[in-house]
Amino acid sequence: MQPMIIILKEGTDSSQGKSQIISNISACQAVAEAIRTTLGPRGMDKLIVDNRGKATISNDGATILKLLEIIHPAARTLVDIAKSQDAEVGDGTTSVVLLTVEILKNTKTFIEDGMHPTIIIRAIRKATALATKKVKEIAVYVKSDDAKEHRALLEKCAQTTLSSKLIARQREFFSKMVVDAVLMLDELLPLNMIGIKKVTGGSLEESRIVDGVAFKKTFSYAGFEMQHKKFLKPKIALLNIELELKAERDNAEIRLDNVAEYQKIVDAEWSILYDKLEKLHAAGVNVVLSKLPIGDVATQYFADRDMFCAGRVQEDDLKRTQKACGGAIITTVENLNEQSQQVMGTCEIFEESQIGSERYNFFTGCPKAKTATMILRGGAEQFIDEVERSLHDAIMIVRRAVKNDSIVAGGGAIEMALSRTLRDYSRTVPGKEQLIIAAYAKAFEVIPRQLCENAGFDATNILNKLRQKHAENHMWFGVDIMHEDVSDNFTAAVWEPAVVKINAITAASEAACLILSVDETIKVPKSSAEPSNAAKAMNMA
């Protein structure tokens, strides 16, 4: 009798073979069920409550998957592709997960019948290359020199993205706002130059866009009310200095033998502070912004000299102000004088005004960088959070459309066109690959089918109509949500940047191949180490 060889630690869970691949596919299908109903203009929203009791209402696939805290190792792949789609193009996160799961579901039967995963993976890679090539071929290039026409194109792309969000009814209003914000940026289109601020209360239509920087009024001391709240072409100093009397360090000890000595120490402290304040005033500064606190003495000093100050400004706001108004964030005022203009910023108008129950500082007409700030209004806090997520998706899409000027029709049209192309191609391929490419082609139909199901339509009927239209070479026909029918979505202006689809197809195929190529999962048990003496003591306490 041969001795038993133990390689793995006791309690290690190991499963392998065909059953493991099928189990992973089933886990992925369970994840897709959670977000299946969020797809499209008639998609439902999900309310997710985390372990701290914070409620999030969302329609965005990536957000939902992040909050679900999935622990199944294979299903985590879906969360990663949704995140990558969100980071790369912003939209299409639900589509990419559904597509992956549909590819896996359609290839599951082949695995069950004993086909080797490598053959399936090879065929999927072949079909993916063909699909992405087809998207590039049929995409319409709209390189419009006419600014008005180009803007209309960007607005249509933004509206298509927003049509599946909570703010679908206000999509015209918000798509204009998003396009304005993106067009204000420089040619690199940096995302961090668009600030989004949320003010609860008021209606959605009261949201506005500021051509410059805006941030909420910071904590202020007495004397703040006396300061000027509006300046034309001010000099702005951006500081990383604390302008208040510092508390002594812990355990600091000074031994004195008379009162005069003590008075000198107090005077020195005050003179250090006043020296800094006088240097700022002498340099002709009108607006002082600091990342660190500005105390009551400094606030009163600036108020007496018609200067404005704000302390504890958030770092990202300070950096956007620096990029927009110019200047530099300085850590000392020693060398500051009238001549040191390059370290100071400026803008056309600075003013502080009321928005809802909050006061906001506005810097408009900034000469240096192109920057924009959106101020969102709305009822509930969760609602404004979801509006922010929706606008983030729209901003990403518009950025993509500016950089990549090719578009395709949405609403399931491009998916049906790809499905037909791949189905036709599969018939020319001999061997097992024919079946797999045909299954891959069928997987694309999940998008139009799910759009119909979410809107309560008869999916079979509409898909049959779509197949018939595409067989007659009407390649832009997709689902018409408004009239429960099929329509030419290109003329209906349901447009999406082609890069969104290419990214979704590539990511979905990669994820499907990854899950199919895993045939063994080994879970190492958590170590049950003896608790240390310190841990025992803490439990005792």
Coordinates of C-alpha atoms in Angstrom, one line a residue:
M1 CA 0.0 0.0 0.0
Q2 CA 1.4 3.4 -1.0
P3 CA 1.8 6.0 1.7
M4 CA -0.5 9.0 1.5
I5 CA 1.3 12.2 0.4
I6 CA 0.0 15.4 1.9
I7 CA 1.2 18.6 0.1
L8 CA -1.4 21.2 1.1
K9 CA -2.1 22.5 4.6
E10 CA -4.9 20.7 6.5
G11 CA -8.3 22.2 5.7
T12 CA -7.3 23.5 2.3
D13 CA -10.4 23.4 0.0
S14 CA -9.5 22.3 -3.6
S15 CA -11.9 21.7 -6.5
Q16 CA -10.9 21.1 -10.1
G17 CA -12.0 19.9 -13.5
K18 CA -15.1 20.4 -15.5
S19 CA -17.3 20.9 -12.5
Q20 CA -15.1 23.8 -11.3
I21 CA -15.5 25.7 -14.6
I22 CA -19.3 25.2 -14.6
S23 CA -19.4 26.3 -10.9
N24 CA -17.5 29.5 -11.8
I25 CA -19.8 30.2 -14.7
S26 CA -22.9 29.8 -12.4
A27 CA -21.4 32.2 -9.9
C28 CA -20.9 34.8 -12.7
Q29 CA -24.5 34.3 -13.8
A30 CA -25.7 35.0 -10.2
V31 CA -23.8 38.3 -10.3
A32 CA -25.3 39.3 -13.6
E33 CA -28.8 38.7 -12.3
A34 CA -28.2 41.4 -9.7
I35 CA -27.6 44.1 -12.3
R36 CA -29.5 42.7 -15.3
T37 CA -32.5 44.9 -14.7
T38 CA -30.6 48.2 -14.5
L39 CA -29.8 48.2 -18.3
G40 CA -31.3 50.9 -20.6
P41 CA -33.7 53.8 -20.4
R42 CA -36.3 51.7 -18.6
G43 CA -33.8 50.1 -16.2
M44 CA -34.7 49.9 -12.5
D45 CA -32.5 51.3 -9.7
K46 CA -31.0 49.4 -6.9
L47 CA -31.0 50.4 -3.2
I48 CA -27.9 49.1 -1.4
V49 CA -27.4 49.5 2.3
D50 CA -23.8 48.9 3.5
N51 CA -22.7 47.6 6.9
R52 CA -22.7 51.1 8.4
G53 CA -26.3 51.7 7.3
K54 CA -25.4 54.1 4.5
A55 CA -28.0 53.8 1.7
T56 CA -27.0 54.2 -1.9
I57 CA -29.5 54.4 -4.8
S58 CA -27.8 53.6 -8.1
N59 CA -28.3 52.5 -11.7
D60 CA -24.6 52.3 -12.5
G61 CA -23.3 48.7 -12.9
A62 CA -19.8 49.5 -11.6
T63 CA -21.1 51.3 -8.5
I64 CA -23.5 48.5 -7.7
L65 CA -20.8 45.8 -8.1
K66 CA -18.4 47.7 -5.9
L67 CA -20.9 48.0 -3.1
L68 CA -22.0 44.3 -3.3
E69 CA -18.6 43.2 -1.8
I70 CA -18.5 39.9 -3.8
I71 CA -16.3 37.3 -2.3
H72 CA -16.4 34.6 -4.9
P73 CA -13.0 34.7 -6.6
A74 CA -14.2 34.0 -10.2
A75 CA -17.1 36.4 -9.9
R76 CA -14.7 39.2 -8.7
T77 CA -13.4 39.2 -12.3
L78 CA -16.7 40.8 -13.3
V79 CA -16.3 43.6 -10.7
D80 CA -12.8 44.3 -12.1
I81 CA -14.0 44.5 -15.8
A82 CA -16.9 46.8 -14.7
K83 CA -14.4 49.0 -12.9
S84 CA -12.0 49.0 -15.9
Q85 CA -14.8 50.0 -18.2
D86 CA -15.9 52.8 -15.9
A87 CA -12.3 54.1 -15.6
E88 CA -11.6 53.8 -19.3
V89 CA -14.7 55.0 -21.0
G90 CA -17.2 55.8 -18.2
D91 CA -20.3 54.1 -19.6
G92 CA -21.3 50.6 -20.6
T93 CA -20.5 49.0 -17.3
T94 CA -23.7 46.9 -17.1
S95 CA -23.4 45.9 -20.8
V96 CA -19.9 44.6 -20.4
V97 CA -21.0 42.4 -17.4
L98 CA -24.1 41.1 -19.3
L99 CA -22.0 40.3 -22.4
T100 CA -19.4 38.4 -20.5
V101 CA -22.0 36.3 -18.7
E102 CA -23.9 35.6 -21.9
I103 CA -20.7 34.4 -23.6
L104 CA -20.0 32.1 -20.7
K105 CA -23.6 30.9 -20.6
N106 CA -23.6 30.0 -24.3
T107 CA -20.3 28.2 -24.0
K108 CA -21.3 26.3 -20.9
T109 CA -23.0 23.6 -22.9
F110 CA -19.8 22.9 -24.8
I111 CA -17.9 22.5 -21.5
E112 CA -20.6 20.1 -20.3
D113 CA -20.3 18.1 -23.5
G114 CA -16.5 17.7 -22.8
M115 CA -15.0 20.2 -25.3
H116 CA -11.6 21.5 -24.1
P117 CA -11.7 25.1 -22.8
T118 CA -8.6 26.0 -25.0
I119 CA -10.5 25.4 -28.2
I120 CA -13.3 27.6 -26.9
I121 CA -10.9 30.3 -25.9
R122 CA -9.2 30.3 -29.3
A123 CA -12.5 30.6 -31.1
I124 CA -13.6 33.5 -28.8
R125 CA -10.4 35.4 -29.5
K126 CA -10.9 34.9 -33.2
A127 CA -14.5 36.2 -33.0
T128 CA -13.4 39.2 -30.8
A129 CA -10.9 40.3 -33.4
L130 CA -13.5 40.1 -36.1
A131 CA -16.1 41.9 -34.0
T132 CA -13.8 44.9 -33.1
K133 CA -12.7 45.1 -36.8
K134 CA -16.4 45.2 -37.8
V135 CA -17.2 48.0 -35.3
K136 CA -14.3 50.1 -36.7
E137 CA -15.5 49.4 -40.3
I138 CA -19.1 50.5 -39.8
A139 CA -18.5 53.3 -37.3
V140 CA -19.4 56.7 -38.7
Y141 CA -16.6 59.3 -38.5
V142 CA -17.9 62.8 -37.6
K143 CA -14.9 65.0 -37.8
S144 CA -16.9 68.2 -38.0
D145 CA -15.1 71.5 -38.5
D146 CA -18.3 73.2 -37.9
A147 CA -18.3 73.9 -34.2
K148 CA -22.1 74.0 -34.0
E149 CA -22.5 70.6 -35.6
H150 CA -19.7 69.1 -33.5
R151 CA -21.4 70.4 -30.3
A152 CA -24.7 68.8 -31.4
L153 CA -22.9 65.5 -31.8
L154 CA -21.4 65.7 -28.3
E155 CA -24.8 66.6 -26.8
K156 CA -26.5 63.6 -28.5
C157 CA -23.8 61.2 -27.1
A158 CA -24.3 62.7 -23.6
Q159 CA -28.1 62.4 -23.9
T160 CA -27.8 58.7 -24.9
T161 CA -25.7 58.1 -21.7
L162 CA -28.1 60.0 -19.5
S163 CA -31.2 58.4 -20.9
S164 CA -30.6 55.3 -18.7
K165 CA -30.0 57.3 -15.5
L166 CA -32.3 58.8 -12.9
I167 CA -32.1 62.2 -14.5
A168 CA -33.3 61.0 -17.9
R169 CA -36.1 63.6 -18.0
Q170 CA -33.7 66.4 -17.6
R171 CA -31.1 65.0 -20.0
E172 CA -31.3 67.9 -22.4
F173 CA -30.5 70.4 -19.7
F174 CA -27.7 68.3 -18.2
S175 CA -26.2 67.2 -21.6
K176 CA -25.7 71.0 -22.5
M177 CA -24.1 71.5 -19.1
V178 CA -21.7 68.5 -19.5
V179 CA -20.7 69.5 -23.0
D180 CA -20.1 73.1 -21.8
A181 CA -17.9 71.8 -19.0
V182 CA -15.8 69.5 -21.3
L183 CA -15.3 72.2 -24.0
M184 CA -14.0 74.6 -21.3
L185 CA -11.0 72.3 -20.7
D186 CA -7.7 72.4 -22.5
E187 CA -6.9 69.8 -25.2
L188 CA -5.7 67.2 -22.7
L189 CA -9.2 67.2 -21.1
P190 CA -8.1 66.6 -17.5
L191 CA -11.0 65.2 -15.5
N192 CA -9.8 66.8 -12.2
M193 CA -10.3 70.2 -13.7
I194 CA -14.1 69.7 -13.6
G195 CA -15.2 70.1 -10.0
I196 CA -18.7 68.9 -8.9
K197 CA -20.2 70.4 -5.8
K198 CA -23.5 69.3 -4.2
V199 CA -26.0 71.6 -2.5
T200 CA -29.1 69.9 -1.1
G201 CA -32.4 71.7 -1.6
G202 CA -33.9 73.4 -4.7
S203 CA -34.8 71.7 -7.9
L204 CA -32.6 69.9 -10.4
E205 CA -33.0 72.8 -12.9
E206 CA -31.4 75.2 -10.4
S207 CA -28.1 73.3 -11.0
R208 CA -25.5 75.6 -12.7
I209 CA -22.1 75.6 -14.2
V210 CA -19.4 78.1 -13.3
D211 CA -16.7 79.1 -15.7
G212 CA -14.0 78.9 -13.2
V213 CA -13.6 77.6 -9.6
A214 CA -16.2 77.6 -6.9
F215 CA -16.0 76.1 -3.4
K216 CA -18.0 76.1 -0.2
K217 CA -17.2 78.9 2.3
T218 CA -14.9 77.5 4.9
F219 CA -15.1 77.8 8.6
S220 CA -14.6 81.4 9.7
Y221 CA -14.1 83.5 12.8
A222 CA -15.6 86.7 14.0
G223 CA -14.7 89.7 11.8
F224 CA -15.4 87.6 8.6
E225 CA -18.7 89.5 8.1
M226 CA -16.8 92.8 7.8
Q227 CA -14.7 91.6 4.9
H228 CA -15.3 92.6 1.3
K229 CA -17.2 89.9 -0.6
K230 CA -16.4 91.0 -4.1
F231 CA -13.2 92.0 -5.9
L232 CA -12.5 92.9 -9.5
K233 CA -9.1 91.5 -10.8
P234 CA -7.9 90.7 -7.3
K235 CA -4.4 89.5 -6.3
I236 CA -4.8 86.0 -4.8
A237 CA -2.2 84.5 -2.4
L238 CA -2.4 80.7 -2.0
L239 CA -0.8 79.7 1.3
N240 CA 0.2 76.6 3.2
I241 CA 0.8 78.6 6.4
E242 CA -1.1 78.7 9.6
L243 CA -2.1 82.3 10.4
E244 CA -2.9 82.0 14.1
L245 CA -1.3 81.8 17.4
K246 CA 0.2 78.4 17.9
A247 CA -0.5 76.3 21.0
E248 CA 2.7 75.3 22.9
R249 CA 4.0 71.8 22.3
D250 CA 3.0 69.3 24.9
N251 CA 5.3 69.3 28.0
A252 CA 7.0 72.5 26.8
E253 CA 8.5 74.3 29.8
I254 CA 9.9 77.8 30.1
R255 CA 11.3 79.0 33.4
L256 CA 11.2 82.7 34.0
D257 CA 12.2 84.8 36.9
N258 CA 10.3 88.0 36.2
V259 CA 7.2 89.3 34.4
A260 CA 9.1 91.3 31.8
E261 CA 10.6 88.1 30.4
Y262 CA 7.1 86.5 30.1
Q263 CA 5.9 89.6 28.3
K264 CA 8.7 89.4 25.8
I265 CA 7.7 85.8 24.9
V266 CA 4.1 86.8 24.5
D267 CA 5.1 89.8 22.3
A268 CA 7.4 87.7 20.2
E269 CA 4.5 85.3 19.5
W270 CA 2.3 88.2 18.4
S271 CA 5.0 89.9 16.4
I272 CA 5.7 86.7 14.4
L273 CA 2.0 86.6 13.4
Y274 CA 1.7 90.3 12.7
D275 CA 4.9 90.2 10.6
K276 CA 3.3 87.6 8.3
L277 CA 0.1 89.6 8.0
E278 CA 1.9 92.9 7.3
K279 CA 3.9 91.2 4.5
L280 CA 0.8 89.9 2.9
H281 CA -0.9 93.3 3.1
A282 CA 2.3 95.1 1.8
A283 CA 2.4 92.8 -1.3
G284 CA -1.0 94.2 -2.3
V285 CA -2.9 90.9 -1.8
N286 CA -6.7 91.1 -1.9
V287 CA -7.7 87.5 -1.4
V288 CA -5.9 85.1 0.9
L289 CA -6.6 81.3 0.7
S290 CA -4.9 78.9 3.0
K291 CA -4.9 75.1 3.4
L292 CA -4.3 75.6 7.1
P293 CA -6.4 77.6 9.6
I294 CA -6.6 81.4 9.6
G295 CA -7.3 82.5 13.2
D296 CA -9.6 85.3 14.5
V297 CA -6.8 87.8 14.9
A298 CA -5.8 87.4 11.2
T299 CA -9.4 87.5 10.1
Q300 CA -10.0 90.8 11.9
Y301 CA -6.7 92.2 10.6
F302 CA -7.6 91.4 7.0
A303 CA -11.2 92.8 7.5
D304 CA -9.8 96.1 8.7
R305 CA -7.7 96.4 5.5
D306 CA -10.4 95.4 3.1
M307 CA -9.0 92.0 2.3
F308 CA -10.8 88.6 2.1
C309 CA -9.5 85.4 3.6
A310 CA -10.5 81.7 3.8
G311 CA -8.7 79.1 5.9
R312 CA -8.9 75.3 5.8
V313 CA -9.6 75.3 2.1
Q314 CA -9.6 71.7 0.8
E315 CA -6.5 70.6 -1.0
D316 CA -8.2 69.8 -4.4
D317 CA -10.0 73.1 -4.4
L318 CA -6.8 75.0 -3.6
K319 CA -5.0 73.1 -6.4
R320 CA -7.8 73.8 -8.9
T321 CA -7.7 77.5 -7.9
Q322 CA -3.9 77.5 -8.5
K323 CA -4.3 75.9 -11.9
A324 CA -7.0 78.3 -12.9
C325 CA -5.8 81.6 -11.5
G326 CA -2.1 81.0 -11.7
G327 CA 0.4 81.6 -9.0
A328 CA 1.9 79.0 -6.6
I329 CA 1.1 77.6 -3.2
I330 CA 3.6 79.2 -0.9
T331 CA 4.9 78.0 2.4
T332 CA 6.5 81.2 3.6
V333 CA 5.8 84.9 3.2
E334 CA 9.4 86.1 3.8
N335 CA 10.2 87.1 0.3
L336 CA 6.7 88.4 -0.7
N337 CA 6.6 91.9 -2.0
E338 CA 4.9 94.0 -4.8
Q339 CA 7.3 92.6 -7.4
S340 CA 6.6 88.9 -6.7
Q341 CA 3.7 88.7 -9.0
Q342 CA 4.5 85.2 -10.4
V343 CA 3.6 83.5 -7.1
M344 CA 0.2 85.3 -6.9
G345 CA -2.9 84.3 -8.9
T346 CA -5.6 86.5 -10.4
C347 CA -9.0 86.3 -12.0
E348 CA -11.5 88.7 -13.5
I349 CA -14.1 88.6 -10.6
F350 CA -14.0 87.1 -7.2
E351 CA -17.2 87.0 -5.2
E352 CA -19.0 85.2 -2.4
S353 CA -22.7 84.5 -2.9
Q354 CA -25.5 82.4 -1.5
I355 CA -26.6 79.1 -3.0
G356 CA -29.5 77.5 -1.2
S357 CA -28.5 77.4 2.5
E358 CA -24.7 77.5 1.7
R359 CA -22.3 80.3 0.9
Y360 CA -19.9 79.7 -2.0
N361 CA -16.7 81.5 -3.1
F362 CA -16.6 82.0 -6.9
F363 CA -13.5 82.7 -9.0
T364 CA -14.6 83.5 -12.6
G365 CA -12.8 84.7 -15.7
C366 CA -9.6 82.7 -14.8
P367 CA -6.8 83.5 -17.3
K368 CA -4.5 80.4 -16.9
A369 CA -6.2 77.0 -17.0
K370 CA -9.5 76.0 -18.5
T371 CA -11.6 74.8 -15.6
A372 CA -15.3 74.4 -14.7
T373 CA -17.3 73.7 -11.6
M374 CA -20.8 72.2 -11.6
I375 CA -23.0 73.0 -8.7
L376 CA -25.8 70.4 -8.4
R377 CA -29.1 71.0 -6.6
G378 CA -31.7 68.5 -5.7
G379 CA -33.9 67.1 -2.9
A380 CA -32.4 64.1 -1.2
E381 CA -28.7 63.5 -0.6
Q382 CA -28.7 60.0 -2.2
F383 CA -30.4 61.6 -5.2
I384 CA -27.7 64.2 -5.7
D385 CA -25.0 61.5 -5.3
E386 CA -26.6 59.5 -8.1
V387 CA -26.8 62.7 -10.3
E388 CA -23.1 63.1 -9.7
R389 CA -22.4 59.6 -10.7
S390 CA -24.5 60.0 -13.8
L391 CA -22.8 63.2 -14.8
H392 CA -19.4 61.5 -14.3
D393 CA -20.4 58.9 -16.9
A394 CA -21.6 61.6 -19.3
I395 CA -18.4 63.6 -18.9
M396 CA -16.3 60.6 -19.6
I397 CA -18.3 59.8 -22.7
V398 CA -18.1 63.4 -24.1
R399 CA -14.3 63.3 -23.4
R400 CA -14.1 60.1 -25.4
A401 CA -16.2 61.5 -28.2
V402 CA -14.0 64.6 -28.4
K403 CA -10.9 62.5 -28.7
N404 CA -12.3 59.6 -30.8
D405 CA -14.6 61.0 -33.4
S406 CA -16.3 57.8 -34.5
I407 CA -19.8 56.9 -33.4
V408 CA -22.2 54.0 -33.7
A409 CA -25.9 53.6 -33.1
G410 CA -26.9 52.5 -29.6
G411 CA -30.1 50.8 -28.4
G412 CA -29.0 47.3 -29.4
A413 CA -28.4 48.2 -33.1
I414 CA -24.6 47.7 -33.2
E415 CA -25.0 44.4 -31.2
M416 CA -27.5 43.0 -33.7
A417 CA -25.2 44.1 -36.6
L418 CA -22.3 42.2 -35.0
S419 CA -24.4 39.2 -34.2
R420 CA -25.5 38.9 -37.8
T421 CA -21.9 39.4 -39.2
L422 CA -20.5 36.7 -36.8
R423 CA -23.3 34.3 -37.5
D424 CA -22.7 34.6 -41.3
Y425 CA -18.9 34.2 -40.7
S426 CA -19.4 31.1 -38.5
R427 CA -20.9 29.2 -41.4
T428 CA -17.7 29.6 -43.4
V429 CA -15.5 28.0 -40.6
P430 CA -15.1 24.3 -40.5
G431 CA -14.9 22.2 -37.3
K432 CA -15.8 22.9 -33.7
E433 CA -15.0 26.6 -34.0
Q434 CA -18.2 27.1 -36.1
L435 CA -20.4 26.2 -33.1
I436 CA -18.5 28.5 -30.7
I437 CA -18.5 31.5 -33.0
A438 CA -22.2 31.0 -33.6
A439 CA -22.7 30.9 -29.8
Y440 CA -20.6 34.0 -29.4
A441 CA -22.7 35.7 -32.1
K442 CA -25.9 34.8 -30.2
A443 CA -24.4 36.3 -27.0
F444 CA -24.6 39.8 -28.5
E445 CA -28.4 39.5 -28.6
V446 CA -28.6 39.8 -24.8
I447 CA -28.3 43.6 -25.0
P448 CA -31.4 44.2 -27.2
R449 CA -33.3 41.4 -25.4
Q450 CA -32.6 42.9 -22.0
L451 CA -33.6 46.4 -23.2
C452 CA -36.9 44.9 -24.2
E453 CA -37.5 43.0 -21.0
N454 CA -36.6 46.0 -18.8
A455 CA -39.2 48.1 -20.7
G456 CA -41.8 45.3 -20.5
F457 CA -41.9 44.5 -24.2
D458 CA -42.2 41.1 -25.9
A459 CA -38.5 40.5 -26.4
T460 CA -39.0 37.5 -28.8
N461 CA -41.2 39.5 -31.1
I462 CA -38.9 42.6 -31.3
L463 CA -35.8 40.5 -31.8
N464 CA -37.4 38.7 -34.7
K465 CA -38.2 42.1 -36.3
L466 CA -34.6 43.2 -35.7
R467 CA -33.2 40.0 -37.2
Q468 CA -35.4 40.5 -40.3
K469 CA -34.3 44.2 -40.7
H470 CA -30.6 43.4 -40.3
A471 CA -31.0 40.5 -42.8
E472 CA -32.2 43.2 -45.2
N473 CA -29.0 45.2 -44.5
H474 CA -30.6 47.9 -42.3
M475 CA -27.7 47.8 -40.0
W476 CA -28.6 50.7 -37.7
F477 CA -32.0 49.3 -36.6
G478 CA -32.3 48.9 -32.9
V479 CA -35.0 48.8 -30.1
D480 CA -37.3 51.8 -30.0
I481 CA -38.1 52.1 -26.3
M482 CA -40.6 55.0 -26.8
H483 CA -42.9 53.2 -29.3
E484 CA -42.4 49.5 -28.4
D485 CA -41.0 48.8 -31.9
V486 CA -37.8 48.8 -33.9
S487 CA -36.4 52.0 -35.5
D488 CA -33.3 53.4 -37.2
N489 CA -31.4 54.5 -34.1
F490 CA -28.9 56.4 -36.1
T491 CA -31.5 58.8 -37.5
A492 CA -33.1 58.8 -34.0
A493 CA -29.8 60.2 -32.7
V494 CA -29.2 57.4 -30.2
W495 CA -25.4 57.6 -30.6
E496 CA -22.4 56.2 -28.7
P497 CA -18.7 56.6 -29.3
A498 CA -17.4 53.5 -31.0
V499 CA -14.6 53.2 -28.5
V500 CA -17.2 52.3 -25.8
K501 CA -18.3 49.3 -27.7
I502 CA -14.8 48.2 -28.7
N503 CA -13.7 48.4 -25.1
A504 CA -16.8 46.5 -23.9
I505 CA -16.3 43.7 -26.4
T506 CA -12.6 43.3 -25.7
A507 CA -13.1 43.4 -21.9
A508 CA -16.0 41.0 -22.0
S509 CA -14.1 38.5 -24.1
E510 CA -10.9 38.8 -22.0
A511 CA -12.9 38.1 -18.8
A512 CA -14.8 35.2 -20.4
C513 CA -11.5 33.6 -21.5
L514 CA -10.0 34.2 -18.1
I515 CA -12.9 32.4 -16.3
L516 CA -12.9 29.5 -18.9
S517 CA -9.1 29.0 -18.5
V518 CA -9.4 28.4 -14.7
D519 CA -9.9 24.7 -14.0
E520 CA -8.9 24.5 -10.3
T521 CA -9.5 26.7 -7.3
I522 CA -7.4 26.2 -4.1
K523 CA -8.6 28.0 -1.0
V524 CA -6.0 28.1 1.8
P525 CA -7.7 28.2 5.2
K526 CA -7.3 31.2 7.5
S527 CA -4.6 30.6 10.0
S528 CA -6.0 30.1 13.5
A529 CA -3.0 31.5 15.3
E530 CA -2.9 31.7 19.0
P531 CA -3.9 35.3 20.1
S532 CA -1.0 37.3 21.5
N533 CA -0.8 38.5 25.1
A534 CA -1.6 42.0 24.0
A535 CA -4.8 40.9 22.2
K536 CA -5.8 38.9 25.3
A537 CA -5.3 41.9 27.5
M538 CA -7.4 44.1 25.2
N539 CA -10.2 41.6 25.3
M540 CA -9.9 41.6 29.1
A541 CA -10.3 45.4 29.1

